[in-house]
Amino acid sequence: MNQEKILVTSALPYANGPIHFGHIAGAYLPADIFTRYKRMTGADIVYVSGTDEHGFAITIGAQAEGHSPQEHVDKYNKVISNIFKQFNISFDNFSRTSMPHHHKLAQQFFTQIRNNGYISKKTTDQLFCEKCNMFLADRYVYGTCPDCDAENARGDECGACGSWIDPLKLKQPHCKVCNATPTVKQTTHWFLELGKFSKDLTAWLDTKTDWKPNVKNFISKMIENGLEGRAITRDMDWGVKVPLSEAEAKRLYVWFDAPIGYVSATMEWAEKIGQPDKWKDYWYDKNTQLVHFIGKDNLPFHCVVWPAMIMGQDEDFILPSDVPANEFYNLEGKPFSKSSGWYVDIEDFFKTYNTDSIRYCIAAGAPETKDADFTWKDFQGRNNSELADILGNFINRFLKFSANYFENKVPEYCNPSNADTKTLESIKELSQTISQHYSHFHVRKAAFTIMELARVGNRYFDEKAPWKSRKTNIQDCACTINTCIQIGKALAIISYPIIPTTAQKIWDMLGLPDKIENNNWTEALQTPVATGHQLGNAEVLFAKIEDATIAKEEEKLHSMVAKDKADNAKEKTEKTNLITFDQFLSVKMQVGEVTQAEAVKKSKKLLKLQVNLGQKSIQIVSGIKESYQPQDIIGKKVIVVSNLKPAKLMGIESQGMLLAANDNNKLSLITVDNPEISTGSEVS
RNA sequence: GGUGGCAUAGCUCAGUUGGUUAGAGCGACGGAAUCAUAAUCCGUAGGUCCGGGGUUCGAGUCCCUGUGCCACUACCA
């Protein structure tokens, strides 16, 4: 049989913050499980990923945290790598898109695709923020919706009326970063003409008969609806330089260079293992299966843009064989969101819980067909009643039994009963079933199958009741324990892709030599543990998680949200303190000339003024006596709020108010710049 | 607004091209057992398959429609 050759990738995490369970559940754990399984079956498999380190969001994130983009991505590359280590994700190489060879390769893609006529140049108007010195992407602009006049509409879509917005038509646009008003500027960009690939993409997609239906439907529809050119350059100074002299100030759009990271990560891997050309064995070999694990949000890029890019350049690179996209994994019903306090701190998490518990929990509830949830209760349940009670306890009960009654050696298997052979048959069946699940990325079903086998073990142990046969029929008892040991070995093997550390522990407890992953899947499953083999020492595989511990976690989560809610409420009241433009317009201000002024008797602060507004004159009582004497103020042109509801001060009616700046009770009247301006002129 | 998806037991989810009486795990309840991390095993209860209409001998499954939720909507990483 030909050896399978597989290249597995996981979506490149964006180096702008830590990743969470959602990412793990969508793109990393399923890929790791698949990879570990395939490695054991003897496949020639390489698994790569790396941080995606370019784009606007990086520069903005860096600015927000007060360091350079380079420092920013260095920091998050480390943070993210560490998280993967804790989850025991077994990359062959975890790279970064800031590597020089990546830049070179991305530029090569651009140049070749352009030379082949798939990239065009267009000049368009775009909003530009002078203060931030950058063109604003749609989502970095907000303003008033031109259709429904709702405020705080995003540059691309109005949250209130749902209509699509051309950011150039947005009323009162503001830069989301600095709040300044952007100007309209012309800019030139290069567009990847995706439409030219429609036919080839459709033909390619037609060959993918075994893809997940949700993935395939989504992409076919997208192509059917017509593909438009997509800008693949940006005005910025962080990222891969556009290899054109006329585009000095431009960088490649991060989504253009990111998937190329899969190739460059493989190149780096080859370099690291001392065979710099080895990457070509995969990328140029039509027999290599290229499998991209991603979340559903990345589908358009991996199934349309990226294949089009490969088709458009000159190298004979392979196209994706499968793109098992997962849905989203939420936290207790809502998306993970660090900014709103709705998240699980991963560092804290691993101080209390172990890697395999969470790997199993995520696998068993993976978002394969629809969005799924992580809940603390579910986590506790998976750990306690499945891993500890069903799996852990089964291993423990037969090992203790062997230690107590068979000198910790594998007892003899002879004169098997129906129950014994049937059980051995079950091992075979279930391990074949789980192979299917692993091959087809059905992580959820695979997790279930592990428990199924452990259940078979428990049932069998109960049915055979070796604690009884030990006294009545020692041969039958030996046979039972032997069979349990075979189940234990099978459990170690089939659970390895999901819970590798535990699988190794079981392996060691069975006294089996070598690392479990160095064994061949099929061979190891077919080889029973020999009679007389010395077993290792039993130890507890999974500790129970107490109710109180989980209650604490839930409380912590909800208190973070409560705090966030309070913050939001505060922000909201601050927002309601803001007045709308219309409210502002309702204040009528005019230029008035002070014609008379006299002190109000018995008052320290008040002056009584007559102010000429052109058409009419009004009386204003104003508290400026400490700063202005009556004779100083006569003849001055000042700004007056003329539609104020009249009020009586010290018994004297005041029909408006003067505007003055107040600095520590020192007042300075606001006057007009040009003294010739006619009285009564409106201020706006 | 457009496109796509989802809605099944208290909870989390399976249900292949339409085909007997709609399944599993957890939780609940009852029982058995004592080798084991008080773990296990057996049994019981629980569903108008989101509402309405249609096609069909037959619909959880196909079509239409209503409602609710989710994603995408392309210079958004």
Short mmCIF file of N, CA and C (backbone and C1' of nucleotides) in Angstrom, two decimals, chain A residues 14 126 137-139 157 164 221 226 230 234 253-255 369 371 389 392-393 396-397 400 444 448 455 458-459 461-462 467 541-542 544, chain B residues 1 3-8 12-15 24-27 33-42 70-77:
data_model
loop_
_atom_site.label_atom_id
_atom_site.label_comp_id
_atom_site.label_asym_id
_atom_site.label_seq_id
_atom_site.Cartn_x
_atom_site.Cartn_y
_atom_site.Cartn_z
N TYR A 14 -3.93 35.29 14.61
CA TYR A 14 -3.51 36.67 14.44
C TYR A 14 -2.79 37.15 15.69
N GLN A 126 -11.05 57.40 -0.90
CA GLN A 126 -11.19 56.72 0.37
C GLN A 126 -11.03 57.73 1.50
N ALA A 137 -10.02 51.90 6.96
CA ALA A 137 -10.84 50.78 6.50
C ALA A 137 -12.26 51.04 7.00
N ASP A 138 -13.22 50.44 6.32
CA ASP A 138 -14.63 50.69 6.66
C ASP A 138 -14.92 50.59 8.14
N ARG A 139 -14.34 49.58 8.73
CA ARG A 139 -14.74 49.37 10.12
C ARG A 139 -14.01 50.31 11.08
N GLU A 157 -21.78 49.19 7.63
CA GLU A 157 -23.16 48.78 7.82
C GLU A 157 -23.77 49.52 8.99
N TRP A 164 -26.54 48.67 3.94
CA TRP A 164 -25.13 48.71 3.59
C TRP A 164 -24.75 50.16 3.30
N LYS A 221 -22.26 28.67 -3.57
CA LYS A 221 -23.16 29.82 -3.64
C LYS A 221 -22.37 31.10 -3.87
N GLY A 226 -21.21 35.38 -8.09
CA GLY A 226 -20.28 36.25 -8.81
C GLY A 226 -19.16 36.76 -7.92
N ARG A 230 -10.82 41.92 -5.66
CA ARG A 230 -10.60 42.20 -4.26
C ARG A 230 -9.25 42.89 -4.07
N ARG A 234 -2.60 47.67 0.60
CA ARG A 234 -3.08 48.63 1.61
C ARG A 234 -2.08 49.78 1.72
N TYR A 253 -2.04 43.25 1.36
CA TYR A 253 -3.15 43.00 2.28
C TYR A 253 -2.85 41.73 3.04
N VAL A 254 -3.09 41.77 4.33
CA VAL A 254 -2.69 40.65 5.18
C VAL A 254 -3.32 39.34 4.74
N TRP A 255 -4.53 39.41 4.19
CA TRP A 255 -5.15 38.15 3.78
C TRP A 255 -4.52 37.59 2.50
N THR A 369 -20.99 20.60 13.42
CA THR A 369 -22.08 20.90 12.49
C THR A 369 -22.79 22.20 12.83
N ASP A 371 -22.76 25.71 15.91
CA ASP A 371 -22.09 26.35 17.03
C ASP A 371 -22.30 25.51 18.29
N ASP A 389 -14.69 8.48 36.01
CA ASP A 389 -15.52 7.34 36.43
C ASP A 389 -15.53 6.20 35.44
N GLY A 392 -11.11 6.19 33.62
CA GLY A 392 -10.08 6.08 34.66
C GLY A 392 -10.36 4.93 35.61
N ASN A 393 -11.58 4.81 36.01
CA ASN A 393 -11.91 3.78 36.97
C ASN A 393 -11.82 2.38 36.37
N ASN A 396 -8.23 1.47 36.35
CA ASN A 396 -7.82 1.28 37.73
C ASN A 396 -8.32 -0.05 38.31
N ARG A 397 -9.56 -0.39 38.01
CA ARG A 397 -10.13 -1.57 38.68
C ARG A 397 -9.47 -2.86 38.20
N LYS A 400 -5.67 -2.88 39.54
CA LYS A 400 -5.59 -3.21 40.96
C LYS A 400 -5.84 -4.70 41.18
N ARG A 444 -15.89 14.47 17.56
CA ARG A 444 -16.94 14.27 18.54
C ARG A 444 -17.31 12.80 18.69
N PHE A 448 -16.68 9.94 21.71
CA PHE A 448 -17.75 9.08 22.20
C PHE A 448 -17.34 7.61 22.11
N ARG A 455 -16.88 1.68 28.39
CA ARG A 455 -18.15 1.15 28.88
C ARG A 455 -18.24 -0.36 28.64
N ASN A 458 -16.29 -1.93 31.33
CA ASN A 458 -16.97 -1.95 32.62
C ASN A 458 -18.10 -2.98 32.66
N ARG A 459 -18.84 -3.02 31.58
CA ARG A 459 -19.96 -3.95 31.48
C ARG A 459 -19.45 -5.39 31.57
N PHE A 461 -16.61 -6.43 32.77
CA PHE A 461 -16.05 -6.71 34.09
C PHE A 461 -17.16 -7.06 35.08
N ASP A 462 -18.25 -6.30 35.01
CA ASP A 462 -19.39 -6.57 35.89
C ASP A 462 -20.03 -7.92 35.60
N TRP A 467 -14.24 -11.00 40.74
CA TRP A 467 -14.09 -11.10 42.19
C TRP A 467 -14.79 -12.33 42.75
N LEU A 541 -5.76 8.34 37.13
CA LEU A 541 -5.58 9.09 35.89
C LEU A 541 -6.21 10.47 35.94
N PHE A 542 -7.40 10.54 36.48
CA PHE A 542 -8.09 11.82 36.54
C PHE A 542 -8.65 12.07 37.92
N LYS A 544 -11.15 14.02 40.43
CA LYS A 544 -12.48 14.62 40.29
C LYS A 544 -12.38 16.12 40.51
P G B 1 -34.98 43.24 7.07
"O5'" G B 1 -34.18 43.51 5.71
"C5'" G B 1 -34.90 44.09 4.62
"C4'" G B 1 -33.93 44.26 3.49
"C3'" G B 1 -33.31 42.97 2.95
"O3'" G B 1 -34.17 42.33 2.03
"C1'" G B 1 -31.61 44.56 3.26
P U B 3 -31.85 36.49 -0.85
"O5'" U B 3 -30.48 35.74 -0.53
"C5'" U B 3 -29.52 35.52 -1.56
"C4'" U B 3 -28.29 34.89 -0.98
"C3'" U B 3 -28.53 33.64 -0.14
"O3'" U B 3 -28.73 32.48 -0.93
"C1'" U B 3 -27.05 35.06 1.01
P G B 4 -29.67 31.33 -0.36
"O5'" G B 4 -28.77 30.69 0.79
"C5'" G B 4 -27.63 29.92 0.44
"C4'" G B 4 -26.81 29.65 1.66
"C3'" G B 4 -27.48 28.85 2.76
"O3'" G B 4 -27.54 27.48 2.49
"C1'" G B 4 -26.35 30.67 3.73
P G B 5 -28.73 26.62 3.14
"O5'" G B 5 -28.31 26.54 4.67
"C5'" G B 5 -27.11 25.85 5.04
"C4'" G B 5 -26.81 26.11 6.49
"C3'" G B 5 -27.83 25.60 7.48
"O3'" G B 5 -27.71 24.21 7.69
"C1'" G B 5 -27.17 27.78 8.10
P C B 6 -29.03 23.37 8.00
"O5'" C B 6 -29.30 23.75 9.52
"C5'" C B 6 -28.35 23.40 10.52
"C4'" C B 6 -28.69 24.11 11.81
"C3'" C B 6 -30.06 23.79 12.39
"O3'" C B 6 -30.05 22.57 13.10
"C1'" C B 6 -29.72 26.11 12.45
P A B 7 -31.42 21.73 13.18
"O5'" A B 7 -32.26 22.57 14.25
"C5'" A B 7 -31.76 22.71 15.59
"C4'" A B 7 -32.75 23.54 16.39
"C3'" A B 7 -34.09 22.85 16.62
"O3'" A B 7 -34.56 23.10 17.94
"C1'" A B 7 -34.41 24.92 15.52
P U B 8 -34.16 22.09 19.10
"O5'" U B 8 -34.75 20.71 18.58
"C5'" U B 8 -36.15 20.48 18.65
"C4'" U B 8 -36.41 19.01 18.66
"C3'" U B 8 -35.82 18.25 19.85
"O3'" U B 8 -36.63 18.37 21.01
"C1'" U B 8 -35.30 17.09 17.87
P U B 12 -28.59 22.91 25.87
"O5'" U B 12 -27.51 21.81 25.53
"C5'" U B 12 -26.17 21.96 25.98
"C4'" U B 12 -25.33 20.81 25.47
"C3'" U B 12 -25.48 20.53 23.98
"O3'" U B 12 -24.68 21.41 23.20
"C1'" U B 12 -25.61 18.50 25.17
P C B 13 -25.10 21.69 21.68
"O5'" C B 13 -25.66 20.29 21.22
"C5'" C B 13 -25.50 19.82 19.92
"C4'" C B 13 -25.27 18.33 19.96
"C3'" C B 13 -25.78 17.57 18.75
"O3'" C B 13 -24.85 17.64 17.68
"C1'" C B 13 -26.40 16.42 20.71
P A B 14 -25.34 17.42 16.19
"O5'" A B 14 -25.20 15.86 16.06
"C5'" A B 14 -26.32 15.05 16.25
"C4'" A B 14 -25.92 13.63 16.11
"C3'" A B 14 -26.49 13.00 14.85
"O3'" A B 14 -25.56 13.08 13.80
"C1'" A B 14 -27.21 11.78 16.75
P G B 15 -26.05 13.20 12.31
"O5'" G B 15 -27.05 11.97 12.25
"C5'" G B 15 -27.98 11.90 11.23
"C4'" G B 15 -28.99 10.85 11.54
"C3'" G B 15 -30.30 11.07 10.81
"O3'" G B 15 -30.26 10.52 9.51
"C1'" G B 15 -30.75 10.84 13.11
P A B 24 -31.63 5.10 23.49
"O5'" A B 24 -30.18 5.77 23.49
"C5'" A B 24 -29.08 5.10 22.88
"C4'" A B 24 -27.87 5.98 22.92
"C3'" A B 24 -27.56 6.58 24.27
"O3'" A B 24 -26.87 5.67 25.09
"C1'" A B 24 -27.42 8.26 22.62
P G B 25 -27.00 5.74 26.65
"O5'" G B 25 -26.09 6.99 26.99
"C5'" G B 25 -24.68 6.94 26.82
"C4'" G B 25 -24.09 8.31 27.08
"C3'" G B 25 -24.51 8.93 28.41
"O3'" G B 25 -23.70 8.46 29.47
"C1'" G B 25 -24.80 10.50 26.68
P C B 26 -24.32 8.33 30.90
"O5'" C B 26 -24.48 9.86 31.34
"C5'" C B 26 -23.35 10.69 31.52
"C4'" C B 26 -23.78 12.12 31.73
"C3'" C B 26 -24.74 12.35 32.88
"O3'" C B 26 -24.07 12.43 34.13
"C1'" C B 26 -25.53 13.49 30.97
P G B 27 -24.74 11.80 35.41
"O5'" G B 27 -26.00 12.74 35.63
"C5'" G B 27 -25.81 14.12 36.03
"C4'" G B 27 -27.14 14.83 36.02
"C3'" G B 27 -28.24 14.15 36.83
"O3'" G B 27 -28.16 14.47 38.21
"C1'" G B 27 -29.08 14.73 34.71
P A B 33 -27.36 -7.91 45.28
"O5'" A B 33 -25.92 -7.57 44.73
"C5'" A B 33 -25.25 -8.49 43.85
"C4'" A B 33 -24.00 -7.83 43.32
"C3'" A B 33 -22.96 -7.47 44.38
"O3'" A B 33 -22.14 -8.58 44.70
"C1'" A B 33 -23.31 -5.63 42.91
P U B 34 -21.58 -8.73 46.12
"O5'" U B 34 -20.33 -7.75 46.12
"C5'" U B 34 -19.28 -7.91 45.14
"C4'" U B 34 -18.34 -6.74 45.26
"C3'" U B 34 -17.54 -6.70 46.57
"O3'" U B 34 -16.21 -6.32 46.28
"C1'" U B 34 -18.75 -4.69 46.29
P C B 35 -14.99 -7.22 46.67
"O5'" C B 35 -13.82 -6.45 45.95
"C5'" C B 35 -12.62 -7.10 45.59
"C4'" C B 35 -12.06 -6.48 44.34
"C3'" C B 35 -12.06 -4.96 44.33
"O3'" C B 35 -10.92 -4.48 45.00
"C1'" C B 35 -12.88 -5.80 42.26
P A B 36 -10.99 -3.20 45.88
"O5'" A B 36 -11.04 -2.07 44.76
"C5'" A B 36 -9.89 -1.82 43.93
"C4'" A B 36 -10.27 -0.81 42.87
"C3'" A B 36 -10.78 0.51 43.45
"O3'" A B 36 -9.69 1.40 43.50
"C1'" A B 36 -12.30 -0.32 41.79
P U B 37 -9.49 2.41 44.68
"O5'" U B 37 -9.96 3.79 44.01
"C5'" U B 37 -9.78 4.98 44.74
"C4'" U B 37 -10.74 6.03 44.22
"C3'" U B 37 -12.12 5.55 43.83
"O3'" U B 37 -13.08 6.37 44.46
"C1'" U B 37 -11.22 6.94 42.15
P A B 38 -13.79 5.98 45.81
"O5'" A B 38 -15.30 6.41 45.53
"C5'" A B 38 -15.87 6.07 44.29
"C4'" A B 38 -17.35 6.11 44.40
"C3'" A B 38 -17.91 7.42 44.93
"O3'" A B 38 -19.04 7.76 44.11
"C1'" A B 38 -18.75 5.62 46.19
P A B 39 -18.90 8.79 42.95
"O5'" A B 39 -18.10 8.08 41.79
"C5'" A B 39 -18.67 6.99 41.12
"C4'" A B 39 -17.58 6.26 40.40
"C3'" A B 39 -18.06 5.21 39.44
"O3'" A B 39 -18.31 5.75 38.17
"C1'" A B 39 -16.48 4.27 40.89
P U B 40 -19.70 5.55 37.48
"O5'" U B 40 -19.70 3.99 37.15
"C5'" U B 40 -18.60 3.41 36.46
"C4'" U B 40 -18.71 1.91 36.54
"C3'" U B 40 -19.97 1.33 35.92
"O3'" U B 40 -19.78 1.12 34.53
"C1'" U B 40 -19.67 0.41 38.08
P C B 41 -20.94 1.33 33.51
"O5'" C B 41 -21.93 0.13 33.84
"C5'" C B 41 -21.56 -1.20 33.48
"C4'" C B 41 -22.57 -2.17 34.03
"C3'" C B 41 -24.01 -1.90 33.65
"O3'" C B 41 -24.31 -2.40 32.37
"C1'" C B 41 -23.89 -2.32 35.97
P C B 42 -25.45 -1.73 31.51
"O5'" C B 42 -26.79 -2.28 32.20
"C5'" C B 42 -27.09 -3.67 32.18
"C4'" C B 42 -28.34 -3.92 32.99
"C3'" C B 42 -29.54 -3.08 32.61
"O3'" C B 42 -30.22 -3.63 31.51
"C1'" C B 42 -29.29 -3.05 34.96
P C B 70 -28.19 35.97 17.68
"O5'" C B 70 -27.25 35.05 16.79
"C5'" C B 70 -26.41 34.09 17.39
"C4'" C B 70 -25.76 33.24 16.33
"C3'" C B 70 -25.00 33.99 15.25
"O3'" C B 70 -23.74 34.43 15.69
"C1'" C B 70 -26.31 32.32 14.24
P A B 71 -23.10 35.75 15.05
"O5'" A B 71 -22.54 35.21 13.67
"C5'" A B 71 -21.48 34.25 13.67
"C4'" A B 71 -21.31 33.70 12.28
"C3'" A B 71 -20.98 34.73 11.21
"O3'" A B 71 -19.61 35.04 11.22
"C1'" A B 71 -22.69 33.33 10.43
P C B 72 -19.15 36.53 10.86
"O5'" C B 72 -19.33 36.54 9.27
"C5'" C B 72 -18.47 35.77 8.46
"C4'" C B 72 -19.02 35.72 7.06
"C3'" C B 72 -19.16 37.07 6.37
"O3'" C B 72 -17.94 37.51 5.82
"C1'" C B 72 -21.14 35.84 6.08
P U B 73 -17.61 39.06 5.78
"O5'" U B 73 -18.74 39.66 4.82
"C5'" U B 73 -18.72 39.35 3.43
"C4'" U B 73 -19.94 39.93 2.76
"C3'" U B 73 -20.14 41.42 2.97
"O3'" U B 73 -19.35 42.17 2.08
"C1'" U B 73 -22.18 40.30 3.33
P A B 74 -19.12 43.70 2.30
"O5'" A B 74 -17.56 43.86 2.43
"C5'" A B 74 -16.78 42.88 3.13
"C4'" A B 74 -15.87 42.20 2.16
"C3'" A B 74 -15.40 43.12 1.05
"O3'" A B 74 -14.07 43.50 1.30
"C1'" A B 74 -15.96 40.94 0.26
P C B 75 -14.12 44.98 1.94
"O5'" C B 75 -12.63 45.41 1.67
"C5'" C B 75 -11.61 44.95 2.52
"C4'" C B 75 -10.59 46.02 2.57
"C3'" C B 75 -11.16 47.37 3.01
"O3'" C B 75 -10.95 47.51 4.41
"C1'" C B 75 -10.00 47.61 0.96
P C B 76 -12.01 47.97 5.34
"O5'" C B 76 -12.38 46.62 6.05
"C5'" C B 76 -11.37 45.77 6.50
"C4'" C B 76 -11.93 44.92 7.60
"C3'" C B 76 -10.98 43.87 8.12
"O3'" C B 76 -10.10 44.43 9.07
"C1'" C B 76 -13.18 43.02 7.90
P A B 77 -8.57 44.65 8.82
"O5'" A B 77 -8.01 43.18 9.00
"C5'" A B 77 -6.70 42.89 8.55
"C4'" A B 77 -6.53 41.41 8.58
"C3'" A B 77 -7.74 40.66 8.02
"O3'" A B 77 -7.57 40.47 6.64
"C1'" A B 77 -7.03 39.72 10.09
#
